[in-house]
CSV table of C-alpha atoms in Angstrom, one decimal:
chain,number,residue,atom,x,y,z
P,1,MET,CA,-4.8,17.0,38.4
P,2,ALA,CA,-2.5,15.4,35.8
P,3,GLN,CA,-4.2,13.4,33.1
P,4,GLN,CA,-3.7,9.7,33.9
P,5,TYR,CA,-4.1,8.2,30.5
P,6,LYS,CA,-2.6,9.1,27.2
P,7,ARG,CA,-2.9,7.7,23.7
P,8,ILE,CA,-0.4,5.0,22.7
P,9,ARG,CA,2.7,6.2,20.8
P,10,GLY,CA,2.2,6.1,17.1
P,11,THR,CA,-1.6,6.7,17.3
P,12,ARG,CA,-3.6,9.9,17.3
P,13,ASP,CA,-7.1,11.3,17.8
P,14,ILE,CA,-9.0,12.8,14.9
P,15,VAL,CA,-11.0,15.5,16.6
P,16,PRO,CA,-14.2,17.0,15.2
P,17,SER,CA,-12.5,20.1,13.8
P,18,GLU,CA,-10.4,17.7,11.6
P,19,SER,CA,-12.7,14.7,11.0
P,20,HIS,CA,-14.6,16.5,8.2
P,21,LYS,CA,-11.4,16.2,6.1
P,22,TRP,CA,-11.4,12.4,6.5
P,23,ARG,CA,-15.0,12.1,5.6
P,24,TYR,CA,-14.5,14.1,2.5
P,25,VAL,CA,-11.4,12.1,1.3
P,26,GLU,CA,-13.0,8.7,2.2
P,27,ARG,CA,-16.3,9.5,0.4
P,28,THR,CA,-14.4,10.9,-2.6
P,29,ALA,CA,-12.2,7.8,-2.9
P,30,LEU,CA,-15.0,5.3,-2.7
P,31,THR,CA,-17.1,7.3,-5.2
P,32,ILE,CA,-14.3,7.3,-7.7
P,33,ALA,CA,-13.7,3.6,-7.2
P,34,GLU,CA,-17.4,3.0,-7.7
P,35,ASN,CA,-17.4,5.0,-10.9
P,36,TYR,CA,-14.7,2.5,-12.1
P,37,GLY,CA,-16.9,-0.4,-11.2
P,38,PHE,CA,-15.2,-1.3,-7.9
P,39,GLY,CA,-17.7,-2.4,-5.2
P,40,GLU,CA,-16.9,-1.7,-1.5
P,41,LEU,CA,-15.6,-4.7,0.5
P,42,ARG,CA,-15.4,-4.7,4.3
P,43,THR,CA,-13.3,-7.4,6.0
P,44,PRO,CA,-12.6,-8.1,9.7
P,45,ILE,CA,-9.8,-6.2,11.4
P,46,ILE,CA,-8.6,-9.5,12.9
P,47,GLU,CA,-7.5,-12.5,10.8
P,48,LYS,CA,-5.6,-15.7,11.4
P,49,THR,CA,-1.8,-15.0,11.7
P,50,ALA,CA,-1.1,-17.8,9.1
P,51,LEU,CA,-2.9,-15.7,6.5
P,52,PHE,CA,-0.3,-13.0,6.6
P,53,VAL,CA,2.6,-15.4,7.0
P,54,ARG,CA,1.5,-17.2,3.9
P,55,SER,CA,0.6,-14.2,1.7
P,56,VAL,CA,2.9,-11.3,2.8
P,57,GLY,CA,5.9,-13.7,3.4
P,58,ASP,CA,7.7,-14.8,6.5
P,59,THR,CA,10.9,-13.0,5.5
P,60,THR,CA,9.3,-9.6,5.3
P,61,ASP,CA,9.7,-6.8,7.9
P,62,ILE,CA,5.9,-6.8,8.4
P,63,VAL,CA,5.8,-10.4,9.5
P,64,GLN,CA,9.1,-10.5,11.4
P,65,LYS,CA,8.9,-7.1,13.2
P,66,GLU,CA,5.7,-5.2,12.7
P,67,MET,CA,2.6,-7.3,13.2
P,68,TYR,CA,0.4,-7.1,16.3
P,69,SER,CA,-0.3,-10.7,17.0
P,70,PHE,CA,-1.7,-12.6,20.0
P,71,GLU,CA,-3.2,-16.0,21.0
P,72,LYS,CA,-6.8,-16.4,22.1
P,73,GLY,CA,-7.7,-20.0,23.1
P,74,HIS,CA,-6.0,-22.2,20.5
P,75,GLU,CA,-6.0,-19.5,17.7
P,76,HIS,CA,-3.1,-17.3,16.6
P,77,ILE,CA,-4.7,-14.0,15.6
P,78,THR,CA,-3.2,-10.9,14.0
P,79,ILE,CA,-4.7,-7.4,13.7
P,80,ARG,CA,-4.4,-6.7,10.0
P,81,PRO,CA,-1.2,-4.9,8.9
P,82,GLU,CA,-2.5,-4.6,5.3
P,83,VAL,CA,-5.8,-5.4,3.4
P,84,THR,CA,-4.9,-7.4,0.3
P,85,ALA,CA,-4.5,-10.7,2.0
P,86,GLY,CA,-7.8,-10.4,3.8
P,87,ALA,CA,-9.4,-9.3,0.5
P,88,VAL,CA,-8.2,-12.4,-1.3
P,89,ARG,CA,-9.4,-14.6,1.6
P,90,ALA,CA,-12.8,-12.9,1.4
P,91,VAL,CA,-13.1,-13.3,-2.3
P,92,LEU,CA,-12.3,-17.0,-2.0
P,93,GLU,CA,-14.4,-17.7,1.0
P,94,ASN,CA,-17.4,-16.0,-0.4
P,95,ASN,CA,-16.9,-17.7,-3.8
P,96,LEU,CA,-16.9,-14.4,-5.7
P,97,LEU,CA,-14.7,-15.8,-8.5
P,98,ALA,CA,-17.7,-17.8,-9.6
P,99,ASP,CA,-19.2,-14.6,-10.9
P,100,ALA,CA,-18.2,-13.0,-14.2
P,101,LEU,CA,-14.6,-11.8,-14.1
P,102,PRO,CA,-13.0,-9.5,-13.4
P,103,ILE,CA,-14.0,-9.0,-9.8
P,104,LYS,CA,-13.3,-5.5,-8.6
P,105,VAL,CA,-13.4,-4.4,-5.0
P,106,SER,CA,-12.5,-1.3,-3.0
P,107,TYR,CA,-12.1,-0.5,0.7
P,108,VAL,CA,-11.3,2.1,3.3
P,109,ALA,CA,-9.9,0.3,6.3
P,110,PRO,CA,-7.8,0.8,9.4
P,111,CYS,CA,-4.5,-1.2,9.6
P,112,PHE,CA,-1.9,-1.6,12.3
P,113,ARG,CA,1.9,-2.0,12.2
P,114,HIS,CA,4.4,-1.6,15.0
P,115,GLU,CA,7.0,0.6,13.3
P,116,ASN,CA,8.8,3.8,14.2
P,117,PRO,CA,6.3,6.7,13.8
P,118,GLN,CA,7.4,9.5,11.5
P,119,ALA,CA,5.9,12.1,9.1
P,120,GLY,CA,2.6,10.6,7.9
P,121,ARG,CA,3.3,7.2,9.4
P,122,TYR,CA,1.4,5.9,12.4
P,123,ARG,CA,1.0,2.5,14.1
P,124,GLN,CA,-2.7,2.8,13.4
P,125,PHE,CA,-3.3,4.1,9.9
P,126,SER,CA,-6.1,4.1,7.3
P,127,GLN,CA,-5.8,2.8,3.8
P,128,PHE,CA,-7.9,3.3,0.7
P,129,GLY,CA,-7.3,0.7,-1.9
P,130,VAL,CA,-8.7,-1.3,-4.8
P,131,GLU,CA,-8.1,-4.9,-6.0
P,132,CYS,CA,-8.9,-6.3,-9.4
P,133,PHE,CA,-9.1,-10.1,-9.9
P,134,GLY,CA,-9.2,-12.0,-13.1
P,135,SER,CA,-7.4,-10.0,-15.8
P,136,LYS,CA,-3.8,-10.5,-16.8
P,137,SER,CA,-3.9,-7.6,-19.3
P,138,ALA,CA,-1.8,-4.4,-18.8
P,139,SER,CA,-5.1,-2.6,-19.4
P,140,ALA,CA,-6.1,-3.7,-15.9
P,141,ASP,CA,-2.9,-2.2,-14.5
P,142,VAL,CA,-3.8,1.1,-16.2
P,143,GLU,CA,-7.3,1.0,-14.8
P,144,VAL,CA,-6.1,0.5,-11.3
P,145,ILE,CA,-3.5,3.2,-11.6
P,146,GLY,CA,-6.2,5.4,-13.1
P,147,VAL,CA,-8.3,5.2,-9.9
P,148,ALA,CA,-5.4,6.7,-7.9
P,149,GLY,CA,-4.7,9.3,-10.6
P,150,ASP,CA,-8.3,10.4,-10.7
P,151,LEU,CA,-8.4,10.7,-6.9
P,152,PHE,CA,-5.4,12.9,-6.8
P,153,GLU,CA,-6.9,15.1,-9.5
P,154,ARG,CA,-10.3,15.3,-7.8
P,155,LEU,CA,-8.6,16.3,-4.5
P,156,GLY,CA,-6.6,19.0,-6.2
P,157,ILE,CA,-3.2,17.3,-5.7
P,158,THR,CA,-0.9,18.2,-8.6
P,159,ASP,CA,2.6,17.6,-7.3
P,160,VAL,CA,2.7,13.8,-7.3
P,161,THR,CA,4.6,11.7,-9.8
P,162,LEU,CA,3.8,8.2,-11.0
P,163,ASN,CA,6.9,5.9,-10.9
P,164,ILE,CA,6.6,2.5,-12.5
P,165,ASN,CA,8.8,-0.6,-12.7
P,166,SER,CA,8.6,-4.4,-13.3
P,167,ILE,CA,10.1,-6.9,-10.8
P,168,GLY,CA,9.6,-9.9,-13.1
P,169,CYS,CA,8.0,-13.2,-12.3
P,170,PRO,CA,9.1,-16.7,-11.0
P,171,ASP,CA,10.6,-17.5,-14.4
P,172,CYS,CA,13.1,-14.6,-14.5
P,173,ARG,CA,13.3,-13.4,-10.9
P,174,PRO,CA,15.5,-16.2,-9.5
P,175,GLN,CA,18.3,-15.5,-12.0
P,176,TYR,CA,18.0,-11.8,-11.2
P,177,HIS,CA,18.2,-12.4,-7.4
P,178,GLU,CA,21.4,-14.4,-8.0
P,179,LYS,CA,23.0,-11.4,-9.7
P,180,LEU,CA,21.7,-8.9,-7.1
P,181,VAL,CA,22.8,-11.0,-4.1
P,182,SER,CA,26.2,-11.5,-5.7
P,183,TYR,CA,26.6,-7.8,-6.3
P,184,TYR,CA,25.8,-6.8,-2.8
P,185,ARG,CA,27.6,-9.7,-1.1
P,186,ALA,CA,30.9,-8.4,-2.7
P,187,ARG,CA,30.1,-5.1,-1.0
P,188,TYR,CA,28.8,-6.5,2.3
P,189,ASP,CA,30.9,-4.2,4.6
P,190,GLN,CA,29.4,-1.1,3.0
P,191,LEU,CA,25.7,-2.1,3.7
P,192,CYS,CA,23.7,-0.7,6.7
P,193,ASP,CA,22.8,-3.2,9.3
P,194,THR,CA,19.2,-3.5,8.0
P,195,CYS,CA,20.4,-4.3,4.5
P,196,LYS,CA,22.8,-6.9,5.8
P,197,GLU,CA,19.7,-8.8,7.1
P,198,ARG,CA,17.8,-8.2,3.9
P,199,LEU,CA,20.6,-9.6,1.7
P,200,GLU,CA,19.6,-13.2,2.4
P,201,ARG,CA,15.9,-13.0,3.2
P,202,ASN,CA,14.5,-10.2,1.0
P,203,PRO,CA,17.1,-8.9,-1.4
P,204,LEU,CA,14.8,-6.7,-3.5
P,205,ARG,CA,14.4,-4.4,-0.6
P,206,LEU,CA,18.1,-3.5,-1.0
P,207,LEU,CA,17.0,-1.3,-3.9
P,208,ASP,CA,14.8,1.0,-1.9
P,209,CYS,CA,17.0,1.6,1.2
P,210,LYS,CA,17.3,5.2,2.1
P,211,ALA,CA,20.6,5.0,4.0
P,212,GLU,CA,23.2,7.1,2.2
P,213,GLY,CA,25.8,4.4,1.8
P,214,CYS,CA,23.3,1.9,0.4
P,215,ARG,CA,21.9,4.6,-2.0
P,216,ILE,CA,25.4,5.0,-3.5
P,217,LEU,CA,25.6,1.2,-4.1
P,218,GLN,CA,22.2,1.1,-5.7
P,219,ALA,CA,23.4,3.2,-8.7
P,220,ASP,CA,25.5,0.3,-10.1
P,221,ALA,CA,23.3,-2.6,-8.8
P,222,PRO,CA,21.7,-5.0,-11.4
P,223,LYS,CA,18.3,-3.7,-12.6
P,224,THR,CA,15.2,-5.8,-12.9
P,225,LEU,CA,14.3,-4.3,-16.2
P,226,ASP,CA,17.6,-5.6,-17.7
P,227,ASN,CA,16.7,-9.2,-16.6
P,228,LEU,CA,13.1,-9.7,-17.6
P,229,CYS,CA,11.8,-12.7,-19.5
P,230,GLY,CA,10.0,-12.1,-22.8
P,231,ASP,CA,6.5,-12.2,-21.2
P,232,CYS,CA,7.3,-9.7,-18.5
P,233,LEU,CA,9.0,-7.4,-20.9
P,234,ASP,CA,6.0,-7.4,-23.2
P,235,HIS,CA,3.7,-6.7,-20.3
P,236,PHE,CA,5.8,-3.7,-19.2
P,237,GLU,CA,6.0,-2.3,-22.7
P,238,GLY,CA,2.2,-2.8,-23.0
P,239,LEU,CA,1.8,-0.9,-19.7
P,240,LYS,CA,3.8,2.1,-21.0
P,241,THR,CA,1.9,2.1,-24.3
P,242,ARG,CA,-1.4,2.2,-22.6
P,243,LEU,CA,-0.3,4.9,-20.1
P,244,ASP,CA,0.8,7.0,-23.1
P,245,ALA,CA,-2.5,6.4,-24.8
P,246,VAL,CA,-4.6,7.8,-21.9
P,247,GLY,CA,-2.2,10.7,-21.4
P,248,MET,CA,-0.9,9.7,-18.0
P,249,ASP,CA,2.7,10.9,-17.3
P,250,TYR,CA,5.1,8.5,-15.6
P,251,VAL,CA,8.7,7.9,-14.8
P,252,VAL,CA,10.4,4.5,-15.2
P,253,ASN,CA,12.2,4.0,-11.9
P,254,PRO,CA,14.2,0.8,-11.6
P,255,PHE,CA,14.4,1.3,-7.8
P,256,ILE,CA,10.6,0.9,-7.3
P,257,VAL,CA,10.1,-2.4,-5.6
P,258,ARG,CA,7.6,-3.8,-3.1
P,259,GLY,CA,8.4,-5.2,0.3
P,260,LEU,CA,5.8,-8.0,0.1
P,261,ASP,CA,6.4,-11.4,-1.4
P,262,TYR,CA,3.3,-11.7,-3.5
P,263,TYR,CA,4.1,-9.0,-6.1
P,264,THR,CA,5.0,-9.9,-9.8
P,265,LYS,CA,5.6,-7.9,-12.9
P,266,THR,CA,4.1,-4.3,-12.6
P,267,VAL,CA,4.9,-2.3,-9.5
P,268,PHE,CA,4.3,1.4,-9.1
P,269,GLU,CA,4.3,4.3,-6.6
P,270,PHE,CA,2.9,7.8,-6.5
P,271,VAL,CA,5.6,10.0,-4.8
P,272,SER,CA,5.5,13.5,-3.5
P,273,ASP,CA,8.1,15.9,-2.1
P,274,LYS,CA,5.7,17.2,0.5
P,275,ILE,CA,6.3,14.6,3.2
P,276,GLY,CA,10.1,14.3,3.5
P,277,ALA,CA,12.1,11.2,2.9
P,278,GLN,CA,9.1,8.9,3.1
P,279,SER,CA,7.8,10.2,-0.2
P,280,SER,CA,5.4,7.5,-1.3
P,281,VAL,CA,1.8,8.5,-1.1
P,282,GLY,CA,0.5,5.2,-2.4
P,283,GLY,CA,1.5,2.3,-4.5
P,284,GLY,CA,0.8,-1.3,-5.5
P,285,GLY,CA,1.3,-3.7,-8.4
P,286,ARG,CA,0.4,-7.0,-9.8
P,287,TYR,CA,0.2,-10.2,-7.7
P,288,ASP,CA,-0.7,-13.0,-10.2
P,289,LEU,CA,0.2,-15.9,-8.0
P,290,LEU,CA,-1.3,-14.9,-4.6
P,291,VAL,CA,-4.8,-16.3,-5.2
P,292,GLU,CA,-3.5,-19.7,-6.2
P,293,SER,CA,-1.0,-19.8,-3.3
P,294,MET,CA,-3.9,-19.3,-0.9
P,295,GLY,CA,-5.9,-22.2,-2.3
P,296,GLY,CA,-7.8,-20.6,-5.1
P,297,PRO,CA,-7.7,-21.2,-8.8
P,298,PRO,CA,-5.0,-19.5,-10.9
P,299,THR,CA,-6.1,-15.9,-11.0
P,300,PRO,CA,-4.2,-12.9,-12.2
P,301,ALA,CA,-4.7,-9.8,-9.9
P,302,MET,CA,-3.7,-6.2,-9.6
P,303,GLY,CA,-4.2,-3.6,-6.9
P,304,PHE,CA,-3.0,-0.6,-4.9
P,305,ALA,CA,-3.3,1.0,-1.5
P,306,MET,CA,-2.6,4.5,-0.2
P,307,GLY,CA,-2.4,5.8,3.3
P,308,LEU,CA,-5.0,8.4,4.0
P,309,ASP,CA,-2.9,9.9,6.8
P,310,ARG,CA,-0.2,10.7,4.2
P,311,LEU,CA,-2.7,11.7,1.6
P,312,ILE,CA,-4.3,14.3,3.8
P,313,MET,CA,-0.9,15.6,4.9
P,314,VAL,CA,0.0,16.1,1.2
P,315,MET,CA,-3.3,18.0,0.7
P,316,GLU,CA,-2.6,20.2,3.7
P,317,GLU,CA,1.0,20.9,2.5
P,318,SER,CA,-0.2,21.6,-1.0
P,319,GLY,CA,-3.0,23.9,0.0
P,320,SER,CA,-5.6,21.7,-1.5
P,321,PRO,CA,-9.1,22.7,-0.5
P,322,PHE,CA,-11.3,20.8,2.0
P,323,PRO,CA,-15.0,21.5,2.2
P,324,GLY,CA,-15.6,22.9,5.7
P,325,PRO,CA,-17.7,21.2,8.4
P,326,LYS,CA,-21.4,21.3,7.5
P,327,PRO,CA,-22.9,24.5,8.9
P,328,CYS,CA,-26.0,24.3,11.2
P,329,ASP,CA,-29.2,24.8,9.1
P,330,LEU,CA,-31.6,25.0,12.0
P,331,TYR,CA,-31.2,25.5,15.7
P,332,ILE,CA,-33.9,25.0,18.2
P,333,GLY,CA,-33.2,26.3,21.8
P,334,SER,CA,-35.0,26.8,25.0
P,335,THR,CA,-35.8,30.3,26.2
P,336,GLY,CA,-36.1,29.2,29.8
P,337,GLU,CA,-37.9,26.8,32.2
P,338,ALA,CA,-40.9,29.1,32.4
P,339,GLU,CA,-41.9,27.9,28.9
P,340,GLY,CA,-42.0,24.4,30.1
P,341,ILE,CA,-39.0,23.0,28.2
């Protein structure tokens, strides 16, 4: 008899022979975060849709194309596509900013996006991440990046590279956007269809398009690092100085941007060549204006997230060791009904 039901495209089952890998990675990640002073935060899977429209941005691919949203009664509800917005909401609603700053939280959480499945990318996926609220120093950037770096080291992953960039702030970004849009508008016919849409609504994403024609145009496009204000430039130089001081290698990559509206200044990604064109294993950056835009006090913040699906894929491709399933220490069995069992 043919099986009647199958899992939804873009999802998968983690069977017992594989689940021990997930437990190992999740426990290791949360333990490292705890060693850095990040306490675990658990937020609901469902949030009000307006939360993501306000924080992620109504011009982003996530809000326009990828969210799983529905109405229940009079409420518009979304199954979370990312965790940062919910983390900010939780920090504000639970008045955590009244405590001594910085406030540092970590999480392992399932997220959901309706996008085309590919290597390491699923419609239901798990994220590990950390968020730090209340410090504007580049030292906080290095601490957050350090959590990810230590996790890779602990898991035996050596073939990842840290890429860093700065995308400026509201003082310098508008002028940069004008230059960027002007450059691409003059080459509109050479853009892929996706980038033609992005040109007006999310121009920074033009810089990370993987289409061959768009990649050629990127080489001569205006760079954010050439258009930073003094404060953003000082912050970026401070980031590099501190990374050098702790001995963390990095590459300055002007094409590292973030697809969400709330990022400012520092952005970064860890990339690997083990998972094809979608090379990012994890990334994040600074979002100094998000807390205030969601009704909280002015609060600088910094965070990152990494997909555990991709992380485990990199470990498997790299031959990184996984502790095996725990063996049975004691087995009690019946020798038959005659013994009364």
